[in-house]
Short mmCIF file of C-alpha atoms in Angstrom, two decimals:
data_model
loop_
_atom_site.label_atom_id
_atom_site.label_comp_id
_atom_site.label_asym_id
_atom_site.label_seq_id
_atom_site.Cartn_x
_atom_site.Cartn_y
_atom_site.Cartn_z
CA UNK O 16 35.29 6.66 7.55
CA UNK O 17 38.53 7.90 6.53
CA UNK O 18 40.38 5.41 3.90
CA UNK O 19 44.45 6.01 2.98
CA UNK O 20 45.23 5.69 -0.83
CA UNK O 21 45.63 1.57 -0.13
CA UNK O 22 41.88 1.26 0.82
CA UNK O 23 42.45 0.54 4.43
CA UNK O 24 40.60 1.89 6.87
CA UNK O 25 42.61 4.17 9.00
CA UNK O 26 39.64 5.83 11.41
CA UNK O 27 35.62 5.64 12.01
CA UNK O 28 33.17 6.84 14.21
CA UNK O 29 31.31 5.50 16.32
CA UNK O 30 28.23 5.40 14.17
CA UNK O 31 29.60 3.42 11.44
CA UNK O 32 31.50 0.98 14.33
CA UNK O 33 27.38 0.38 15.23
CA UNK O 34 26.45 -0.13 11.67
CA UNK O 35 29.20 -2.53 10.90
CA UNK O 36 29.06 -4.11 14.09
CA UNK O 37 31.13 -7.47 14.56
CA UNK O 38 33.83 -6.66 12.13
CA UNK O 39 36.93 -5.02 13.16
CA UNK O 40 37.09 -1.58 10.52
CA UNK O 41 40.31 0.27 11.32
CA UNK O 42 43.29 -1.63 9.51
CA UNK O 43 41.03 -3.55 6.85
CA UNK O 44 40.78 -2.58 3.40
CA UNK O 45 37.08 -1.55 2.45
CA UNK O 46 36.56 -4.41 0.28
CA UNK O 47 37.02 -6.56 3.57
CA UNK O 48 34.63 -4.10 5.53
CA UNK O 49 32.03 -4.19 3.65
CA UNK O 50 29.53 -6.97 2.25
CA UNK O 51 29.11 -5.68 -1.00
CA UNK O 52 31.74 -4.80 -3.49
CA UNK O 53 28.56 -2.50 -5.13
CA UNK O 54 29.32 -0.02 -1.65
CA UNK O 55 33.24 -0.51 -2.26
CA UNK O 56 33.41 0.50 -5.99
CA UNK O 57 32.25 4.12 -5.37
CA UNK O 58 34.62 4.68 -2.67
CA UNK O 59 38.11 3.47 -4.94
CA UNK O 60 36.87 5.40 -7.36
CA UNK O 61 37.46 8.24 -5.54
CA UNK O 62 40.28 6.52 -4.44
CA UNK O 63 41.90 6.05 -8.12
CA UNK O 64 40.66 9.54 -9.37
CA UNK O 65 41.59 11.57 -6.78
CA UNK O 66 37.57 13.11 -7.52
CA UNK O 67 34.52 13.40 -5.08
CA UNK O 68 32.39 11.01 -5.82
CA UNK O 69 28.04 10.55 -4.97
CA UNK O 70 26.42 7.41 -5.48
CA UNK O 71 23.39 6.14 -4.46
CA UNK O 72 23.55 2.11 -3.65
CA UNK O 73 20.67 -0.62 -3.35
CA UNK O 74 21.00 -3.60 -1.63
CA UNK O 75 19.13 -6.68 -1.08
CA UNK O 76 18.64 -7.78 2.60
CA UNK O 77 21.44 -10.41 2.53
CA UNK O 78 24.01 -7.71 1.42
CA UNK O 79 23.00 -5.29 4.18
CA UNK O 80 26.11 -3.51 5.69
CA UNK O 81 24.96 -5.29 9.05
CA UNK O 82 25.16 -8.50 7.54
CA UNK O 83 21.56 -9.35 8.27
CA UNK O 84 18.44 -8.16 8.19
CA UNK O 85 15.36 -7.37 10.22
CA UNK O 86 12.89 -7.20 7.38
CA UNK O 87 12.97 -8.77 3.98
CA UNK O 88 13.44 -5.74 1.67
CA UNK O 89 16.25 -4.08 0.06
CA UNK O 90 17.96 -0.95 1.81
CA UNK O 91 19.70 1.93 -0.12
CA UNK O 92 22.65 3.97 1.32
CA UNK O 93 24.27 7.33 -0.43
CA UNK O 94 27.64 6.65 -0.44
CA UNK O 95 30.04 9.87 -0.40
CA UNK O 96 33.34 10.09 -1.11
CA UNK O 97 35.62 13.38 -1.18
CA UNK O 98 39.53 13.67 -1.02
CA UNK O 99 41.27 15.06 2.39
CA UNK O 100 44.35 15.94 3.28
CA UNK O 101 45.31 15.84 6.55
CA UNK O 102 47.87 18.08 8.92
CA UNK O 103 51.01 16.38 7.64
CA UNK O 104 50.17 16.54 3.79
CA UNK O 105 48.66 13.02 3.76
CA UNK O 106 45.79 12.33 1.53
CA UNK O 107 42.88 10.31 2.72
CA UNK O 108 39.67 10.04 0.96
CA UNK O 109 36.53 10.69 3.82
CA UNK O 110 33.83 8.96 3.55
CA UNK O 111 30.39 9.93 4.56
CA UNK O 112 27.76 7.03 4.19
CA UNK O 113 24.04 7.92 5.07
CA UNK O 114 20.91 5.25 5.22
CA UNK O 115 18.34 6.46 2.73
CA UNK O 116 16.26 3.67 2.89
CA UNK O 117 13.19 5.99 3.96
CA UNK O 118 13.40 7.84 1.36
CA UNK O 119 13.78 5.34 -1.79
CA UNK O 120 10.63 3.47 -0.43
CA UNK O 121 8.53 6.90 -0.45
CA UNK O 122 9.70 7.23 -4.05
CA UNK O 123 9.15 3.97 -4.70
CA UNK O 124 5.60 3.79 -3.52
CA UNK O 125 5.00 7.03 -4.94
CA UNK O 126 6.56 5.78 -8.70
CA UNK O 127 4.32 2.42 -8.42
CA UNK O 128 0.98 4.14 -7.44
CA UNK O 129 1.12 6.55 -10.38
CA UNK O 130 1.92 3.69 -12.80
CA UNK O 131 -0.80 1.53 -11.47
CA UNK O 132 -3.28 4.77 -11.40
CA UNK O 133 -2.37 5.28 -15.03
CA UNK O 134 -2.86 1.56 -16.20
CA UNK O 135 -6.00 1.61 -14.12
CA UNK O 136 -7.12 4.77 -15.11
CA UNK O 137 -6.30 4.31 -18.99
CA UNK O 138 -8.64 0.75 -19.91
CA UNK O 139 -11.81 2.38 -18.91
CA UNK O 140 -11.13 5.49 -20.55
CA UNK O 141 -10.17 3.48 -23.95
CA UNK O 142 -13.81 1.25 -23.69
CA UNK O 143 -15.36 4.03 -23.75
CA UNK O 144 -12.77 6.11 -26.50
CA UNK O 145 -13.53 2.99 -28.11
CA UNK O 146 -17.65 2.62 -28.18
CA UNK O 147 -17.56 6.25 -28.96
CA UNK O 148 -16.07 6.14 -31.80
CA UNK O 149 -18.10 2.78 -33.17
CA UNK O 150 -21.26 5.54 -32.12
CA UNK O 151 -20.43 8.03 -34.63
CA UNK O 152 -18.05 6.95 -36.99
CA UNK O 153 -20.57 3.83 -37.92
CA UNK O 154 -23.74 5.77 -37.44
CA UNK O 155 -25.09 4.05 -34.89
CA UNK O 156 -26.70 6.59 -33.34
CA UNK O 157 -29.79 5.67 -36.01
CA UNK O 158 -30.28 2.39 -33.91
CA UNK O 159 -31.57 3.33 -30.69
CA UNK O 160 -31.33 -0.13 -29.24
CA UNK O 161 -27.41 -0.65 -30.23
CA UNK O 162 -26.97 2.75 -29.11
CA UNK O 163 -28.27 2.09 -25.76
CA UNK O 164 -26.59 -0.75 -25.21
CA UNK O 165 -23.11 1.13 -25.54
CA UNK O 166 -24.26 3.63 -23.96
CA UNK O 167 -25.03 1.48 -20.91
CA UNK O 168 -21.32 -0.17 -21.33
CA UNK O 169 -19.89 3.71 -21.36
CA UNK O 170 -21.62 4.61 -18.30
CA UNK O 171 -20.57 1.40 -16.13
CA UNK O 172 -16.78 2.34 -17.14
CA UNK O 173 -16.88 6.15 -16.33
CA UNK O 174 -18.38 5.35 -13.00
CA UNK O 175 -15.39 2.80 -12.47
CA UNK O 176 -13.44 6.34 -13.22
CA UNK O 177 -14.93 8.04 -10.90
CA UNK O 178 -14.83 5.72 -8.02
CA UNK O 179 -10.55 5.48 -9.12
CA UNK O 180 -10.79 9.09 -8.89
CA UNK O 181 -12.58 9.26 -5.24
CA UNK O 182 -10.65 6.54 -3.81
CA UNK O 183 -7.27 8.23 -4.90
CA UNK O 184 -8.56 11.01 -3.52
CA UNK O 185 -9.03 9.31 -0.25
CA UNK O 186 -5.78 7.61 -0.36
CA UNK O 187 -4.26 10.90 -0.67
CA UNK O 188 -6.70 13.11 2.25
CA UNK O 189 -5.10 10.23 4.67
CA UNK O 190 -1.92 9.94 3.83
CA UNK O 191 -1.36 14.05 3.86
CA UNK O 192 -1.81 14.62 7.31
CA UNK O 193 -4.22 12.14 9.02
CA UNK O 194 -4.82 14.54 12.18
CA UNK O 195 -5.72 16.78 10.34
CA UNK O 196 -8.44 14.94 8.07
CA UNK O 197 -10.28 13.58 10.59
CA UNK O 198 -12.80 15.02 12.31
CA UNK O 199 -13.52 12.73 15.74
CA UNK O 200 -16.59 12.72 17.69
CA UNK O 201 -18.54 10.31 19.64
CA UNK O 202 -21.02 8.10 18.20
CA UNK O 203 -22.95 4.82 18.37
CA UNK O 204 -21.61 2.02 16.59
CA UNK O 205 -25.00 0.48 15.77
CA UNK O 206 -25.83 3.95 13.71
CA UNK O 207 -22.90 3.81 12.14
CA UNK O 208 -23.59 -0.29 11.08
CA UNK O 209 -26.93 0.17 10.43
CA UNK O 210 -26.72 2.97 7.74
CA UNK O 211 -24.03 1.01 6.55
CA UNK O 212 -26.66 -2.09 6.07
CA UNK O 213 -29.08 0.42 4.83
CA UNK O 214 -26.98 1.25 2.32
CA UNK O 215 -26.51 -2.07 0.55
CA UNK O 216 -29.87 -3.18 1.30
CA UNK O 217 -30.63 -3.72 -2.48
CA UNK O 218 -27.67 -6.00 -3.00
CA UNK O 219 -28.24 -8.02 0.24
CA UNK O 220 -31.68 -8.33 -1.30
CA UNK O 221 -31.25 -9.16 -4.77
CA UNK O 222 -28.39 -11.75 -3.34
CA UNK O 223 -30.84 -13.20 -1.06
CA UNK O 224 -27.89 -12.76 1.47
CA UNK O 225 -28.51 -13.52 5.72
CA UNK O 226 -27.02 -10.26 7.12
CA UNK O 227 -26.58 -10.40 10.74
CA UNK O 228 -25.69 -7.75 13.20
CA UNK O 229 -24.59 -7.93 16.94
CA UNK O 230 -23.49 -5.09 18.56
CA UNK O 231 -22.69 -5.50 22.34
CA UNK O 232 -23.73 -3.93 24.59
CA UNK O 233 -26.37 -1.56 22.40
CA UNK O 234 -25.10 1.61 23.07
CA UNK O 235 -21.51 1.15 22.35
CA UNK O 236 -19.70 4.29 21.74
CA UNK O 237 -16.67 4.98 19.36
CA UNK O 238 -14.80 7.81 19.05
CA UNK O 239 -13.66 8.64 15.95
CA UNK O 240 -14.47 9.79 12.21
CA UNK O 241 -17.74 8.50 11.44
CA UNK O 242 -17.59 9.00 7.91
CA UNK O 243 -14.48 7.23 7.27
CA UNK O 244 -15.20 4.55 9.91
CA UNK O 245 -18.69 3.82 7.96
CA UNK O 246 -16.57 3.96 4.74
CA UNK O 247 -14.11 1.38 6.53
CA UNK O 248 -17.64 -0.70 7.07
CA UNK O 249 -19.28 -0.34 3.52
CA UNK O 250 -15.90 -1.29 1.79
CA UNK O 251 -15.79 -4.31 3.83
CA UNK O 252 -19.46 -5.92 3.40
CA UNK O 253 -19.43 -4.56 0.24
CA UNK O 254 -16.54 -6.83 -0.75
CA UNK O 255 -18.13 -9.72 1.05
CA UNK O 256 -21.08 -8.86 -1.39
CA UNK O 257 -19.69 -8.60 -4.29
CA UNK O 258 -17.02 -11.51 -4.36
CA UNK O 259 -19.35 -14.29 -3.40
CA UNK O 260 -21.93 -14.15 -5.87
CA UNK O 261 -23.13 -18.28 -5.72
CA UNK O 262 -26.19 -18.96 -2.95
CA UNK O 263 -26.13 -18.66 0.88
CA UNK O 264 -23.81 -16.46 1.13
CA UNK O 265 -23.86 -15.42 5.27
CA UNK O 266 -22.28 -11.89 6.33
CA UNK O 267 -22.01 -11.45 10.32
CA UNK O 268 -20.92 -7.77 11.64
CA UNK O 269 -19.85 -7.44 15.04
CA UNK O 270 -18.98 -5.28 17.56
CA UNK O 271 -17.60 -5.87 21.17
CA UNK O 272 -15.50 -4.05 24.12
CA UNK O 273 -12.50 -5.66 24.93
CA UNK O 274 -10.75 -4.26 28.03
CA UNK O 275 -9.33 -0.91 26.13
CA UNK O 276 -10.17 -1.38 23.17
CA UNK O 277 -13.52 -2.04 20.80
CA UNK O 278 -13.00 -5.06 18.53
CA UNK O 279 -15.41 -5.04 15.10
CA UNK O 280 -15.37 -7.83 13.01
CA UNK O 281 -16.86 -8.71 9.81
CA UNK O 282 -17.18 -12.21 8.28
CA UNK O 283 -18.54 -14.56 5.60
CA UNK O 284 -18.77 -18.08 4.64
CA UNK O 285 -17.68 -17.25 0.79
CA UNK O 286 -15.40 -18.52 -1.41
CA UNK O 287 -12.49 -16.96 0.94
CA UNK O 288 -9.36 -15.65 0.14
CA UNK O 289 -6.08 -18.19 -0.72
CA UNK O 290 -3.03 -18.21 2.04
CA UNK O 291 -0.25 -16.79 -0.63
CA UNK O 292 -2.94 -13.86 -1.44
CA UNK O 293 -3.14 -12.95 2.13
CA UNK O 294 -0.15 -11.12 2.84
CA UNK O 295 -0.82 -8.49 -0.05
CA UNK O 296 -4.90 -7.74 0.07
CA UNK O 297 -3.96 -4.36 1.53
CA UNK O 298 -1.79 -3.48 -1.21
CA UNK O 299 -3.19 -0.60 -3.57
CA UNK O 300 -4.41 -1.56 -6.66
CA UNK O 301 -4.06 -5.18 -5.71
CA UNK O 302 -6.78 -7.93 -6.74
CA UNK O 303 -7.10 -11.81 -5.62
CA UNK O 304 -9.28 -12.42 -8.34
CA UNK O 305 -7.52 -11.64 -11.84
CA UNK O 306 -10.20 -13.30 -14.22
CA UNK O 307 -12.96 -10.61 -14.85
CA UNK O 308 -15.02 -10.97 -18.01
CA UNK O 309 -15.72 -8.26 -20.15
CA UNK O 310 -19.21 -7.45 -18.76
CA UNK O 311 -17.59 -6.82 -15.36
CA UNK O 312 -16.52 -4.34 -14.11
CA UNK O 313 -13.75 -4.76 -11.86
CA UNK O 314 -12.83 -2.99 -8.84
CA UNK O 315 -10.50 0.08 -8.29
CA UNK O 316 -8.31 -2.44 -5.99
CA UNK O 317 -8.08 0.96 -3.56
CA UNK O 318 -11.02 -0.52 -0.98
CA UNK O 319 -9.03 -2.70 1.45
CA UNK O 320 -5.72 0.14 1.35
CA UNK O 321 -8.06 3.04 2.26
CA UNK O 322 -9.76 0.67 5.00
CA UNK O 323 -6.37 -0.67 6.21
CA UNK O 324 -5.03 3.40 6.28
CA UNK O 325 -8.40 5.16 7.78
CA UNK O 326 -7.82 2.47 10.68
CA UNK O 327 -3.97 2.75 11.12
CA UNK O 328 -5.43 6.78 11.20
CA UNK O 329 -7.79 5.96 14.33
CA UNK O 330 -4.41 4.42 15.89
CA UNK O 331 -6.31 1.21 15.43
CA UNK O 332 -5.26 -2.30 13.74
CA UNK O 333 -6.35 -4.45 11.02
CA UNK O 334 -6.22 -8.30 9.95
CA UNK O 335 -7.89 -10.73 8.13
CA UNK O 336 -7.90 -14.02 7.92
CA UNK O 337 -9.51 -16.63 6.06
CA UNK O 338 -9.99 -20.65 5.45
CA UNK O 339 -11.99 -20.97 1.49
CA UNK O 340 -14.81 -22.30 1.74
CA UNK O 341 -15.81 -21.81 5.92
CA UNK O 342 -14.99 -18.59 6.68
CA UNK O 343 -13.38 -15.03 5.99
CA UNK O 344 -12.81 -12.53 8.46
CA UNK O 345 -11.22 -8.83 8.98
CA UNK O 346 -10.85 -8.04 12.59
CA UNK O 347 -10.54 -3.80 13.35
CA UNK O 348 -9.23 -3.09 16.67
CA UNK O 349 -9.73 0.16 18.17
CA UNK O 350 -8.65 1.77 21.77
CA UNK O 351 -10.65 3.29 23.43
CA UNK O 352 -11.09 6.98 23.68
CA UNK O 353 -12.82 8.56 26.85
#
């Protein structure tokens, strides 16, 4: 835009006639133009000074410079502002305005996932800073029993450490450069389920749980990552294991072609998941169930983002949804890869 020193408009290009599109520009002042006296104020600053001015604006969908919005989340636009003088000695102020929204979302993921890392990271680590120092400092070390029993508290919370630490780790292989993390290859989907069962065997055991696989047809081939497909697999059962701890619990894998694509599914009849949690299960580090007891150990709340990204990897799709009580299902859908 270029703006005279009464704030009207005097040219723009075509790019912000698109962005602003249904309002007349040339001839208004800015504080007509735009939506949000937040994007004006920079700009007569620069005005009023006669100095370039930078300034980096967020807006919440409503104040969009469109006027509306396709998605409901803020936007953020660098406004810059810089005095010109044109051929016949007339000063205009020139306005560049640029859509960052890309970018403040990156940093904005990137600023909440170290926060919730840290918080994650740091009430483990003080349990155990904590029974370590009740260890020596009351010389409980004498007292084998009371020793093992903290012991045994120290080790459950430095595993929940370590699985942070691996599923960060994951998070980050994925998100770096998926091509080149994964390494596709043919393989049966029954293998991959079964060692999947195999591995939680002892939990479907002790939880007396009826685990049922149907794979059809047999010998149906997916192409893909095995290791972070299984992973995909485990995470999901797993979770169906361990949030539906009450009697006859039922846990149904399934696989299926569908036209050009493979369709897996994996439900239960548990306790479900609520309608306003929904939306957000795929979030990092979020949890549906917020009432752990101190004996539990809680979960890294990385599973269901590393399933949802090792899918979206495989240029595949994931939902879930879920009715308390009757049933609870996540739905992967795969094309198919010749």
């Amino acid at each position: 835009l270029l703006v005279n020193s009464t704030s009207h408009i005097q040219f723009t290009n075509s790019t912000a006639r698109e962005l602003l599109k249904g309002r007349d520009l040339e001839g208004r002042t800015i504080i007509e133009a735009f939506l949000d006296e937040n994007l004006a104020v920079a700009l007569l600053k620069c005005i009023r000074t006669g100095k370039p001015v930078q300034k980096k604006v967020v807006l919440r969908p409503q104040s969009s410079p469109l006027g509306r919005s396709d998605k409901e989340s803020s936007s953020a636009w660098m406004i810059e502002a810089a005095p010109h003088f044109t051929d016949d000695s007339e000063l205009l102020t020139c306005v560049i305005i640029r859509n960052v929204t890309a970018e403040y979302e990156a940093e904005q993921i990137r600023q909440d996932f170290v926060a919730n890392a840290s918080h994650e990271l740091r009430t483990p680590m003080a349990i155990i800073q904590g029974y370590l120092e009740n260890l020596l400092d009351d010389d409980l070390l004498e007292e084998p029993v009371m020793s093992r029993r903290f012991l045994s508290v120290m080790q459950k919370h430095s595993n929940r450490i370590s699985r942070i630490v691996e599923d960060m780790l994951a998070i980050s292989k994925l998100e770096s450069g998926a091509d080149q993390t994964l390494k596709k290859a043919p393989f049966l989907l029954k293998d991959c389920v079964d060692d999947v069962v195999d591995r939680l065997s002892s939990l479907v055991t002790q939880n007396n749980v009826d685990l049922k696989v149907s794979i059809d047809p047999v010998d149906l081939t997916v192409v893909g990552d095995g290791f972070y497909l299984a992973q995909v697999l485990f995470n999901l059962v797993e979770n169906a294991l361990k949030e539906n701890q009450a009697p006859g619990l039922k846990i149904d894998v399934t696989g299926k072609a569908e036209g050009q694509s493979i369709v897996i599914t994996v439900s239960d009849n548990g306790r479900g998941i609520p309608s306003d949690a929904l939306p957000y299960i795929f979030k990092r580090f979020y949890r549906v169930e917020k009432h752990h007891n101190n004996s539990e150990v809680k979960g890294t709340g990385l599973g269901l983002s590393i399933v949802k990204r090792a899918i979206e990897a495989h240029d595949g799709t994931i939902t879930a949804t879920s009715t308390p009580g009757v049933s609870t299902t996540f739905t992967i859908t795969l094309p198919v890869v010749e």
